[in-house]
Tab-separated table of C-alpha atoms and ligand atoms in Angstrom:
chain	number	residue	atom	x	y	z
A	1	UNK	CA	-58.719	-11.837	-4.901
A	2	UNK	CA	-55.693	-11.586	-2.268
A	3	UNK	CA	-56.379	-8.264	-0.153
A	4	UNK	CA	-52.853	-6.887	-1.031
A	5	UNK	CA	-53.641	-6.537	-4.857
A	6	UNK	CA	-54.591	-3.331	-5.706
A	7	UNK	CA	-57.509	-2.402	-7.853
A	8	UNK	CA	-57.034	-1.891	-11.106
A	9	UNK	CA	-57.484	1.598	-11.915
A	10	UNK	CA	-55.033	2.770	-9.173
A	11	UNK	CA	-51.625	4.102	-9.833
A	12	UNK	CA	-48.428	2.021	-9.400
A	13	UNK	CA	-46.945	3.043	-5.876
A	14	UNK	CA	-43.914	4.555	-6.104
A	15	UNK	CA	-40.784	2.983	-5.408
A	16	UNK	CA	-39.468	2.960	-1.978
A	17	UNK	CA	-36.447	5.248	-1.607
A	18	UNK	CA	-32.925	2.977	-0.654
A	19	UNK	CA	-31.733	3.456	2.470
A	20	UNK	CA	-27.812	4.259	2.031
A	21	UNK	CA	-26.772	0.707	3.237
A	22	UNK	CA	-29.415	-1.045	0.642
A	23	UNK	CA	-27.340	1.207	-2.247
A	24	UNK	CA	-24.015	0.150	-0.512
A	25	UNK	CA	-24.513	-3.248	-0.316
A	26	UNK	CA	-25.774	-3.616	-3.513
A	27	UNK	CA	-22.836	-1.634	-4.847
A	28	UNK	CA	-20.106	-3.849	-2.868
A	29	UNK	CA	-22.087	-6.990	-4.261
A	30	UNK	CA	-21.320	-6.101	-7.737
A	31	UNK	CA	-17.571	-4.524	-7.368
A	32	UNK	CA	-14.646	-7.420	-7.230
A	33	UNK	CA	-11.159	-6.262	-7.399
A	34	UNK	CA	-9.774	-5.671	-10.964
A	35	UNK	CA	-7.173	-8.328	-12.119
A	36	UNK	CA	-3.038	-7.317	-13.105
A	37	UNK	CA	-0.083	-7.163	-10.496
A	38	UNK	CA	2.523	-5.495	-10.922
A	39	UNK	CA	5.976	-5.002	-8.949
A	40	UNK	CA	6.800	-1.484	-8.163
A	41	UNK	CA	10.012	-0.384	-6.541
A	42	UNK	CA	8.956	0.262	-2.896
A	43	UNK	CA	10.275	3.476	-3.234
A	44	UNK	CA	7.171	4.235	-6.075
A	45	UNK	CA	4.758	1.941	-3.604
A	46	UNK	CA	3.201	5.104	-1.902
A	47	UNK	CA	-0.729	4.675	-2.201
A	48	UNK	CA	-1.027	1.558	-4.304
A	49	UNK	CA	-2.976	-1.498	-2.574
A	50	UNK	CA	-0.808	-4.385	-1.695
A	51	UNK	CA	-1.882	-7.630	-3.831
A	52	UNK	CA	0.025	-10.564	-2.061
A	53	UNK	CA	0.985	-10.920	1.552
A	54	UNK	CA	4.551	-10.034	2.429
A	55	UNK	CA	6.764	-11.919	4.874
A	56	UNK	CA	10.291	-10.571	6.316
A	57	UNK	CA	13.268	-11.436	4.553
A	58	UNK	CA	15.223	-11.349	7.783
A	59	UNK	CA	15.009	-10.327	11.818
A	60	UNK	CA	14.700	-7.482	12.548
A	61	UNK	CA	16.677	-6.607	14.079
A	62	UNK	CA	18.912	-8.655	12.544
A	63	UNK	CA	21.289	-9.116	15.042
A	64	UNK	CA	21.301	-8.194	19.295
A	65	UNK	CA	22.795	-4.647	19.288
A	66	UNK	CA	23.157	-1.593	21.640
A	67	UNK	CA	20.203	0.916	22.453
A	68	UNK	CA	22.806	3.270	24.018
A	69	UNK	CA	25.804	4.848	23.755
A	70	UNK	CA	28.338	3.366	26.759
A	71	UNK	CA	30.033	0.399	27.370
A	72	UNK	CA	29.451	-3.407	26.837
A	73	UNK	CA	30.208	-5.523	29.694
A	74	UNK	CA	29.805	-9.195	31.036
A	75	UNK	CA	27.376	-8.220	34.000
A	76	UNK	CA	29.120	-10.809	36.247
A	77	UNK	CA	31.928	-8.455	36.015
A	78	UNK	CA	30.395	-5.301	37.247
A	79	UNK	CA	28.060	-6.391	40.763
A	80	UNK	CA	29.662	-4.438	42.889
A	81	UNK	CA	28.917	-1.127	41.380
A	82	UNK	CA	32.520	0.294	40.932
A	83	UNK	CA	34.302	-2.455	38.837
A	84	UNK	CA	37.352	-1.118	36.936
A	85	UNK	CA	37.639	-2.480	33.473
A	86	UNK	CA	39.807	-2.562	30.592
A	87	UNK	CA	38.239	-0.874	27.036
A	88	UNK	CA	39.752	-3.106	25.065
A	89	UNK	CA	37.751	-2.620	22.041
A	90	UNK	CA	35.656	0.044	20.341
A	91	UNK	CA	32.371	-1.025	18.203
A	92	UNK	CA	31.012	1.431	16.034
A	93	UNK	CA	27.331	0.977	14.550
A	94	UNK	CA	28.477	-1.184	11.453
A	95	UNK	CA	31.188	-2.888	12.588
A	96	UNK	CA	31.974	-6.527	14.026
A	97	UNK	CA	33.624	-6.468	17.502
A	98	UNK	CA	35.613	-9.286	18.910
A	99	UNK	CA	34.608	-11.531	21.853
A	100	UNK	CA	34.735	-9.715	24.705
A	101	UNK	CA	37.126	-11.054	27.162
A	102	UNK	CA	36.405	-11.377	31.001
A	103	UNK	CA	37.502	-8.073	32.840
A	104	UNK	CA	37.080	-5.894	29.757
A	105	UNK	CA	35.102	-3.720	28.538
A	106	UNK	CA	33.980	-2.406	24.604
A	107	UNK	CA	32.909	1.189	23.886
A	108	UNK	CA	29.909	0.615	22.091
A	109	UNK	CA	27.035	2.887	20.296
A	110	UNK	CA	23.614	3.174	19.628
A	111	UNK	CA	23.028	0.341	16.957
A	112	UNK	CA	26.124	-1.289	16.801
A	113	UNK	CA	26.269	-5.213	17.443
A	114	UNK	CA	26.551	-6.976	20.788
A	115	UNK	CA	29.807	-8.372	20.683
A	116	UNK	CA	30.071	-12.220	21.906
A	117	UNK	CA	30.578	-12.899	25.612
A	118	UNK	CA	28.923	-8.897	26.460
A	119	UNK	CA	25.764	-9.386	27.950
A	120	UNK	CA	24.886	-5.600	28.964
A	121	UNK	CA	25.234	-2.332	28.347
A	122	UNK	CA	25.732	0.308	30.413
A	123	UNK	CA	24.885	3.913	29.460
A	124	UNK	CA	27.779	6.195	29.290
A	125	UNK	CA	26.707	8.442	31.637
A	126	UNK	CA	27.070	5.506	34.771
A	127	UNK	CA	30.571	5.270	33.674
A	128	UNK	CA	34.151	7.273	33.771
A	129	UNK	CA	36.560	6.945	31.357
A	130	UNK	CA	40.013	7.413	32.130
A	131	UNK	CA	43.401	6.660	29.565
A	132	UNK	CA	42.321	2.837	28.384
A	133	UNK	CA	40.097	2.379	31.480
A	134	UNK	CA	36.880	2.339	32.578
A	135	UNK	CA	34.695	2.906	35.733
A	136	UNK	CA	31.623	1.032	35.633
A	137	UNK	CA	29.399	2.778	38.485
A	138	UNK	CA	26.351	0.669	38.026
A	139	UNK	CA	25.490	-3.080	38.641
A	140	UNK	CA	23.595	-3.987	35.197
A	141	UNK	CA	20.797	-6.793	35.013
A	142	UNK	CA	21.060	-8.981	32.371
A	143	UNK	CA	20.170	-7.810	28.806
A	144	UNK	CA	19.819	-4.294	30.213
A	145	UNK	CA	19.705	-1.611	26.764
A	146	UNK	CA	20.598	-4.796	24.591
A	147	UNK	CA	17.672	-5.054	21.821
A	148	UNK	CA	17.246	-8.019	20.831
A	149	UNK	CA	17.305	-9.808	17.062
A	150	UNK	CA	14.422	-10.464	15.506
A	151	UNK	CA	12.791	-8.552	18.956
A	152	UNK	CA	10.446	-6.465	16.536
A	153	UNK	CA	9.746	-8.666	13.670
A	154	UNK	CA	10.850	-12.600	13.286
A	155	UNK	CA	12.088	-13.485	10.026
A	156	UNK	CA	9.497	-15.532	7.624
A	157	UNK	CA	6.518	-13.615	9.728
A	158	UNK	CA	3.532	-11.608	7.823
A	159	UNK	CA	4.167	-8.018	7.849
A	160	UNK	CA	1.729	-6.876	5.445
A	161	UNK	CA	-1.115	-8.272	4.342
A	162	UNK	CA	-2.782	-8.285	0.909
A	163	UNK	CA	-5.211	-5.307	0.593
A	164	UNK	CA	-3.916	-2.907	2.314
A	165	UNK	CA	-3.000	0.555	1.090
A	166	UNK	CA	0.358	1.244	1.477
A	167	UNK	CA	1.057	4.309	3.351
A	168	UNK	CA	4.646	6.035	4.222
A	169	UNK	CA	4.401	3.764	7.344
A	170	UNK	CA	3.857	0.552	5.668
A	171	UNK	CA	6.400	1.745	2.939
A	172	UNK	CA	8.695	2.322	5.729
A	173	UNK	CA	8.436	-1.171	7.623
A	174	UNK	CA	8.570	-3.472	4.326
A	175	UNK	CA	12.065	-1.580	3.493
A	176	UNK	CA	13.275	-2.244	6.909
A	177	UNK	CA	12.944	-5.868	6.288
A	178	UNK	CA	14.728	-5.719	3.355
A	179	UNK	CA	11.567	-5.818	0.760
A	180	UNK	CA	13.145	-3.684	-2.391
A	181	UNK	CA	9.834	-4.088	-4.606
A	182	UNK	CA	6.211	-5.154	-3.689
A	183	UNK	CA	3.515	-6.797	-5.927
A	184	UNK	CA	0.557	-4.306	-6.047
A	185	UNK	CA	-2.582	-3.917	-8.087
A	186	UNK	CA	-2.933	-1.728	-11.150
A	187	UNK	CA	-4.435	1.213	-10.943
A	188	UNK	CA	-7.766	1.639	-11.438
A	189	UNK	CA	-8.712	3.204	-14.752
A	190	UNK	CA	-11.468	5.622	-14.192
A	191	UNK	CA	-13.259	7.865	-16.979
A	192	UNK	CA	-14.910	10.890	-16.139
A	193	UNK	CA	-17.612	13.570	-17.593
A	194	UNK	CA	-19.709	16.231	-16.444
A	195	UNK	CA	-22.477	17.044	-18.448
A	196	UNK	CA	-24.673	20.419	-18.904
A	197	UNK	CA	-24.897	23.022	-21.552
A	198	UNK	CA	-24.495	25.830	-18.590
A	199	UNK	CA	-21.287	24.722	-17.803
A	200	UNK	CA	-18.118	26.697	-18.530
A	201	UNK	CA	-14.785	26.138	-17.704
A	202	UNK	CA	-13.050	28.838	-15.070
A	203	UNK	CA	-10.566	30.573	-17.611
A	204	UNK	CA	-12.631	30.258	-20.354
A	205	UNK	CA	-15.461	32.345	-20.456
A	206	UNK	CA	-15.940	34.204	-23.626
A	207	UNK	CA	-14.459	37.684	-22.714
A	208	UNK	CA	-13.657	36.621	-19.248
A	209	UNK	CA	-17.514	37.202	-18.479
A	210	UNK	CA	-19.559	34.652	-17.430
A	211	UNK	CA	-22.585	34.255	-19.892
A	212	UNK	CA	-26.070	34.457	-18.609
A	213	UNK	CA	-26.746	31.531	-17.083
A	214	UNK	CA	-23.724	29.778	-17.497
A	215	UNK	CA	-21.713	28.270	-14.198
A	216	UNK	CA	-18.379	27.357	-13.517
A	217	UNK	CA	-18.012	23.224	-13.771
A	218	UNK	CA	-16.779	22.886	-10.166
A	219	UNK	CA	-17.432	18.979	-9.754
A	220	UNK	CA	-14.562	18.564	-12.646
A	221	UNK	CA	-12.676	19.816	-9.846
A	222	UNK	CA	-13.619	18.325	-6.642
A	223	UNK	CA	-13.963	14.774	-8.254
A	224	UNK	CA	-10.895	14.905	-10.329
A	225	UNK	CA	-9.186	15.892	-7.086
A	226	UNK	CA	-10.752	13.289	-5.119
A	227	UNK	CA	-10.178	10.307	-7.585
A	228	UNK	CA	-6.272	11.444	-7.313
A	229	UNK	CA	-6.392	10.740	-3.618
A	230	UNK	CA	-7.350	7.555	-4.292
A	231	UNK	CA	-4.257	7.242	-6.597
A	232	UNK	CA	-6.360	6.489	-9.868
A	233	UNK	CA	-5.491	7.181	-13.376
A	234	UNK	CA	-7.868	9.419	-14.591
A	235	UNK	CA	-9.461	10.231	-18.202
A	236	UNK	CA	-11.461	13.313	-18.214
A	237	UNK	CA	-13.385	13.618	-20.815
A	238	UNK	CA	-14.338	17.118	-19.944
A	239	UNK	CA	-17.857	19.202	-20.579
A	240	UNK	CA	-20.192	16.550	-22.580
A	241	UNK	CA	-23.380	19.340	-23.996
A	242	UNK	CA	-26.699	17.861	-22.676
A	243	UNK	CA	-28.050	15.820	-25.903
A	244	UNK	CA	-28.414	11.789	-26.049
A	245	UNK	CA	-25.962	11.630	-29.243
A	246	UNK	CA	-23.432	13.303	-27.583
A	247	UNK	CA	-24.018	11.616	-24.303
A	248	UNK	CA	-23.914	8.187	-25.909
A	249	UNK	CA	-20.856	9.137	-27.857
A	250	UNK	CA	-18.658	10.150	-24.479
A	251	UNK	CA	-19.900	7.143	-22.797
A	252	UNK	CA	-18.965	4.508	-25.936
A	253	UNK	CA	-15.352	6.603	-25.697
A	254	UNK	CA	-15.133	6.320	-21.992
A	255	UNK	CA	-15.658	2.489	-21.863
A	256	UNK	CA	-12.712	1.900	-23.608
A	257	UNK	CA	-9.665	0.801	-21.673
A	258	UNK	CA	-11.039	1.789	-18.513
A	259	UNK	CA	-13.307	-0.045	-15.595
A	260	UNK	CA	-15.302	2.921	-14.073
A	261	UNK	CA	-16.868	5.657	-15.824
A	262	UNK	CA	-17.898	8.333	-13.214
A	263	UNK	CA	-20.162	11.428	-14.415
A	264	UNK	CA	-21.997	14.330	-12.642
A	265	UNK	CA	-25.455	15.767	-13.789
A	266	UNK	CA	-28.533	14.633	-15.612
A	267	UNK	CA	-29.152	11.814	-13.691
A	268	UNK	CA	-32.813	13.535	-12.635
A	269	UNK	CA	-35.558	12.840	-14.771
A	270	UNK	CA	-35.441	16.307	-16.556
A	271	UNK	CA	-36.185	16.492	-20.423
A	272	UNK	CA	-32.532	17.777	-20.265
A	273	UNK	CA	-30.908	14.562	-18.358
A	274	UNK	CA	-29.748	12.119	-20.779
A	275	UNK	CA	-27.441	10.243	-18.783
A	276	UNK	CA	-30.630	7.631	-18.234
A	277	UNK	CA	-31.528	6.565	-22.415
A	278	UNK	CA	-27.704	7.228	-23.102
A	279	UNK	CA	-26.517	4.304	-20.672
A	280	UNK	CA	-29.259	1.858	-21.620
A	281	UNK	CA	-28.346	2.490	-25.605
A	282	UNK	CA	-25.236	1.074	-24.849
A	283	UNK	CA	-25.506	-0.751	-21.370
A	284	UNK	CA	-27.624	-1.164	-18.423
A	285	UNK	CA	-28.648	1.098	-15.929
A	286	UNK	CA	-30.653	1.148	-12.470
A	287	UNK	CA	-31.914	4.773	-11.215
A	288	UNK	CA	-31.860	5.056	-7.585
A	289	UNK	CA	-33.435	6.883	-5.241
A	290	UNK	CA	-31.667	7.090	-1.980
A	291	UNK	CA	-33.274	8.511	0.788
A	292	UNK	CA	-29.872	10.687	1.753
A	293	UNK	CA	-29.806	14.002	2.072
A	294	UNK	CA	-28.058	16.068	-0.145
A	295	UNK	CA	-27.841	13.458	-3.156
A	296	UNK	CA	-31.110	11.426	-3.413
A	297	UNK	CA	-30.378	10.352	-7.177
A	298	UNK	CA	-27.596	8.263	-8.552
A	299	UNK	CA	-27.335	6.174	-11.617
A	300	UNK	CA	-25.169	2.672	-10.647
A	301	UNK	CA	-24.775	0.356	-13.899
A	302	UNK	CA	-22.189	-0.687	-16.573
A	303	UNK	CA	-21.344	0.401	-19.999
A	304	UNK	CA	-20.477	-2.199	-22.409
A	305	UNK	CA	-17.025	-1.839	-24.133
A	306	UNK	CA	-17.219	-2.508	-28.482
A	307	UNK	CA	-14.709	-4.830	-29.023
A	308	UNK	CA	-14.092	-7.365	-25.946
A	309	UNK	CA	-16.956	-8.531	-24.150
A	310	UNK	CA	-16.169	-6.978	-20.638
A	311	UNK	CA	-17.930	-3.789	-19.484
A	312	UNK	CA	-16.891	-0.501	-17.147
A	313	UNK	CA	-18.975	0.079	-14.349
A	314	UNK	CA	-20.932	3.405	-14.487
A	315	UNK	CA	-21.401	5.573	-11.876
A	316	UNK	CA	-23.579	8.653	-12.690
A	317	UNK	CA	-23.778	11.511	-9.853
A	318	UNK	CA	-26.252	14.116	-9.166
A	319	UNK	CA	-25.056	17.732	-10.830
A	320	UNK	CA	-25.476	19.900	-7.587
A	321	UNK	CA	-21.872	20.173	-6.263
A	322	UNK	CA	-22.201	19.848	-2.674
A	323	UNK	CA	-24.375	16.119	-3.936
A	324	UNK	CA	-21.753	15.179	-5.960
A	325	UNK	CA	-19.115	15.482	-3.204
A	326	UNK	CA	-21.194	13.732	-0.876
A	327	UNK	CA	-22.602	11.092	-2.846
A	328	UNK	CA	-18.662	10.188	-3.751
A	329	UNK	CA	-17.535	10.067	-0.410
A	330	UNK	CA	-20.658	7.700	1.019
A	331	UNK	CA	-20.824	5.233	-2.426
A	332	UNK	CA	-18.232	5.902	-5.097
A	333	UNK	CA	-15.068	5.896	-2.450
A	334	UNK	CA	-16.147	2.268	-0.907
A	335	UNK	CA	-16.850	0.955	-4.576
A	336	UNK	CA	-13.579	2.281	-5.640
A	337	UNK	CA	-11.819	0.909	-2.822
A	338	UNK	CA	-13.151	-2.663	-3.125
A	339	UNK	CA	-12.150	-2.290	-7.184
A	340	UNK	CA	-8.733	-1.013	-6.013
A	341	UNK	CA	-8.533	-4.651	-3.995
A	342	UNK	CA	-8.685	-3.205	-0.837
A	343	UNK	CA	-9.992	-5.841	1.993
A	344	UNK	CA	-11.125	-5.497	5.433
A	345	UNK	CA	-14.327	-2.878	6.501
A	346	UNK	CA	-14.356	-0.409	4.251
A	347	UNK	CA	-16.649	1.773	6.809
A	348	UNK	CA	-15.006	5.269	7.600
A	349	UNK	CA	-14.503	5.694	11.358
A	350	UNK	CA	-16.752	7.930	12.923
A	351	UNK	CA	-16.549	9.397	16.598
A	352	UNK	CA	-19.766	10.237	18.763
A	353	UNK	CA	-19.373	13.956	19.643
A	354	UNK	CA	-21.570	16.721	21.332
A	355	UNK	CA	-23.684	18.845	19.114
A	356	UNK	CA	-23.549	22.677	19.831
A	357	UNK	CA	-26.684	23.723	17.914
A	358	UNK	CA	-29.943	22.472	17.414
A	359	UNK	CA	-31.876	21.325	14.754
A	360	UNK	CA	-35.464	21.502	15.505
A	361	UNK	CA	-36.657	19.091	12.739
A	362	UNK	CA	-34.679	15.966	11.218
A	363	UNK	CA	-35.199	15.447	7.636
A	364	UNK	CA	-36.958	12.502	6.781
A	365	UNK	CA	-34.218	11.415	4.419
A	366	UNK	CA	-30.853	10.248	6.432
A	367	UNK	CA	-28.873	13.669	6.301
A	368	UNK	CA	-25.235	14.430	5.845
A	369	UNK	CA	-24.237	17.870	7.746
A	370	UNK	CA	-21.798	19.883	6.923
A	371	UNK	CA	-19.834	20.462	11.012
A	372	UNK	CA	-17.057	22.156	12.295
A	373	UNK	CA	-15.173	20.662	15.475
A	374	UNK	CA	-15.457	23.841	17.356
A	375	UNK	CA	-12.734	24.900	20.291
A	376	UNK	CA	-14.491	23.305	23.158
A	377	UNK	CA	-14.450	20.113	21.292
A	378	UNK	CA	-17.980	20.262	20.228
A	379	UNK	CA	-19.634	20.578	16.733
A	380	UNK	CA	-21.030	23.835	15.043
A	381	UNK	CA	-23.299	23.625	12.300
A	382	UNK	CA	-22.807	25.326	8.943
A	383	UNK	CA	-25.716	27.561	8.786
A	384	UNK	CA	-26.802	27.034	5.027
A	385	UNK	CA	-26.891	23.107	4.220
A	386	UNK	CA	-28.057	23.653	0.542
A	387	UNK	CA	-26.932	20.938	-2.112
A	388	UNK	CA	-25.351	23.844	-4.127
A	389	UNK	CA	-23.338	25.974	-0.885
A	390	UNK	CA	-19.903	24.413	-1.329
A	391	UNK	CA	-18.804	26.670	1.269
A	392	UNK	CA	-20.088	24.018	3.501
A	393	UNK	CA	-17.579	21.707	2.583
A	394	UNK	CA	-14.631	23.846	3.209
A	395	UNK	CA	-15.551	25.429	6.502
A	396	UNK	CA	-16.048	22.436	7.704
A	397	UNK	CA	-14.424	19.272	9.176
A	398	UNK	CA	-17.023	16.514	8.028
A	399	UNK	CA	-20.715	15.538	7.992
A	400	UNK	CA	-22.830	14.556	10.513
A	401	UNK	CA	-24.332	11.331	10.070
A	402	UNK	CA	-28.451	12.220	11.261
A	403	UNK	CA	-30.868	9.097	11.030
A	404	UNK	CA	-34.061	10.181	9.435
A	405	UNK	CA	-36.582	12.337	11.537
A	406	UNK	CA	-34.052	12.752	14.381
A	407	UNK	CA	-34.190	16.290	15.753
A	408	UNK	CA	-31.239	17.200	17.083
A	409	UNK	CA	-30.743	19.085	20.806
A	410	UNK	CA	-28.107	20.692	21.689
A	411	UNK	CA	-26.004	18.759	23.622
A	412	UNK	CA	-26.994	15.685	21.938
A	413	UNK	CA	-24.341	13.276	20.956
A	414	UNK	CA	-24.168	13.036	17.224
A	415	UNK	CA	-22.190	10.955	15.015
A	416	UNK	CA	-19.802	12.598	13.536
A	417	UNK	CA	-17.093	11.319	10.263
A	418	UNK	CA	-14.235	13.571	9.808
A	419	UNK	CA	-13.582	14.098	5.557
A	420	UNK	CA	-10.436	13.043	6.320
A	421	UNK	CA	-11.871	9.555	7.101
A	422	UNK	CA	-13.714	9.739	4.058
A	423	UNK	CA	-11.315	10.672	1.908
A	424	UNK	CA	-8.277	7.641	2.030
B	501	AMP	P1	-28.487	18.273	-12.964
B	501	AMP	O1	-28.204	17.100	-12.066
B	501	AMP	O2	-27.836	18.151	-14.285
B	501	AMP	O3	-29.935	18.554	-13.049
B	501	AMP	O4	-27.818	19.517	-12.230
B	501	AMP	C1	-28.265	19.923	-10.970
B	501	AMP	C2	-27.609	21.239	-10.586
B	501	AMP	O5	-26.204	21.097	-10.497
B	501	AMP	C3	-27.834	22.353	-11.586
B	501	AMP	O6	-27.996	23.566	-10.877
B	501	AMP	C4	-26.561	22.369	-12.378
B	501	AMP	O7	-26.298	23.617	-12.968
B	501	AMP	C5	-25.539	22.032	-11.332
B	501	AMP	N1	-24.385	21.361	-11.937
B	501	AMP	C6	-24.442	20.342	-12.820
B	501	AMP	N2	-23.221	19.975	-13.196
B	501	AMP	C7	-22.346	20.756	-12.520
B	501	AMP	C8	-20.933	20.854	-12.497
B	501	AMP	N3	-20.163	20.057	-13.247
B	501	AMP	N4	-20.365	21.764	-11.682
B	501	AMP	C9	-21.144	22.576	-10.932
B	501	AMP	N5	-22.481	22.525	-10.905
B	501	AMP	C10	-23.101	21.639	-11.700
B	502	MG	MG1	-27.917	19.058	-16.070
């Protein structure tokens, strides 16, 4: 007998927890971008993931043109620093001048075209105009405030490539090379439920009283709201009471016609958490334990749909709000973005900052703090960390990242991930 094999009588050991990257890589293993393009109007592009790299239709800019308002010259004409020319044409941005003839000059303005023969500018302010004449009180170098075609983009060259999310600034730049619709993915289709008998929707509690017990279902807030940041189209499914049957019924629903199903609660191992049986009655299912703190459990597997083969992923997250929140941001946002087709690291960026507090004992889970950026560009602690205090999340600016067992000094330098990193 090997000396690793236990005896027999002894209990199974439990399972080692996941560290946060074992649960992320598995989860990026298993998530491939969903398939359907569709053109959108640029205009309508805002948020959607590019599928297809883009090239410019043309130069831009698409011809040499002015950067000033003031006069186009032949710089040959004006060395001496006092030349006396004749304005013999005026160019407009959006009109065509003619050649410009030696010994003239063309009142030009900011954007309008070079015309042929011109090979400066000078600003206005070097020159004096006077009846169809000019003063030209500066000796120009060649090209000087002349930009140049094609100077900030060559025609045929990648501007965008496929996977990224288009912001106002890409939106911007594909429309000034002339792209009037882009191919981007279709949304992602996400389902969502929360399930627990003590929930209660704010607005509806009987007699405007909150029944013994009961709680507001915040998480139908903070993930719905999340999941529209990430520009999905969302099916909420609402309260789901905490019973197998009726567990198993919203998931069969929730498969349909959509590729994630997201829900918050009963992924413990309660008497009362169903979301475990439900999901293997009609899919498969892994429990993990992550050893992150707040949000140790969440349920990763996929629900199959009744008619087709396929299957929507499931993504079951602990009920505590402040978990929920947090366990989005660190595994269902990278998922999501990998479904949505986004490419390149999907890692938000963090900054290494000062800590202005201690904390005398690290958990032995890696733990997620709730900071503030205080004024002196150092970070202040939120006092009560609990996986239910979402006041945590709005005083503050984003989470700590703290290794397991790491005490933290103060003056330490911390790693730090703003929510707005986390949340795009
Ligand atoms: P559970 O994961 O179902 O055991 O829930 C853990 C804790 O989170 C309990 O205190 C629940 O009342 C609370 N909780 C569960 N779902 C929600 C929800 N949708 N909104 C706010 N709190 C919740
Ligand atoms: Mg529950």
């Amino acid at each position: 007998m090997s000396a690793t094999t236990p005896p027999a009588n002894e209990k199974p050991a439990p399972r080692p927890m996941l560290s946060v990257r074992e649960a992320l890589d598995t989860l990026l293993a298993a998530a491939r971008p969903v398939d359907g393009i569709e053109q959108v109007p640029t205009l309508e592009a805002n948020g959607r993931v590019l599928a297809q790299d883009q090239a410019s239709t043309i130069d831009v800019p698409s011809a040499d043109n002015s950067s000033m308002d003031g006069y186009a010259v032949r710089a040959l004409d004006c060395i001496d620093g006092a030349a006396s020319l004749r304005v013999a044409q005026r160019i407009p941005a959006g009109s065509v001048g003619q050649p410009l003839e030696p010994g003239t000059a063309a009142r030009i303005f900011t954007g309008a075209m070079i015309p042929p023969g011109a090979d400066a500018v000078v600003m206005q302010e070097q020159c004096e105009a006077h009846g169809d004449m000019v003063t030209v009180r500066h000796a120009p170098r060649l090209g000087e405030w002349i930009r140049r075609a094609g100077e900030d983009i060559g025609r045929g060259a990648t501007i965008l490539a496929a996977g990224t999310r288009l912001r106002s600034q890409e939106l911007g730049l594909a429309a000034s090379s002339g792209l009037a619709s882009l191919p981007v993915r279709r949304r992602l289709r996400v389902a969502v439920f929360f399930t627990g008998d003590e929930l209660t929707m704010p607005g509806e509690a009987p007699g405007g009283q909150l029944a013994p017990g009961a709680i507001y279902n915040s998480n139908r807030f903070t993930l719905r709201g999340l999941l529209e940041n990430f520009g999905c189209a969302i099916s909420d499914y609402g309260i789901v009471p905490d019973s197998l049957e009726a567990t198993r019924g919203a998931l069969r629903e929730a498969a349909r016609g959509h590729d994630l199903i997201i829900t918050s609660g009963g992924v413990s191992v309660g008497e009362e958490d169903h979301i475990k049986p439900a999901v293997e009655a009609v899919g498969r299912l892994d429990m993990w334990q992550i050893a992150v703190k707040p949000g140790k459990p969440l349920a990763f597997g996929e629900v199959r749909k009744d008619a087709s083969a396929g299957s929507a992923f499931f993504m079951g997250l602990p009920g505590n709000p402040v978990s929920s929140f947090i366990t989005f941001l660190l595994f269902v946002r990278p998922f999501l973005l990998r479904l949505q087709g986004v490419s390149g690291p999907l890692e938000p960026r963090a900054w290494a900052m000062r800590a202005d507090f201690s904390l005398p004992k690290g958990d032995r889970r890696n733990e997620f703090l709730r900071a503030r950026i205080n004024a002196g560009g150092g970070l202040d602690l939120f006092p009560n960390q609990g996986s239910g205090v979402l006041t945590s999340t709005v005083w503050g600016d984003g989470l700590i990242d703290n290794p397991p067992g790491r005490a933290i000094n103060e003056g330490d330098t911390v790693r730090f991930i703003p929510f707005t990193e986390l949340q795009h």
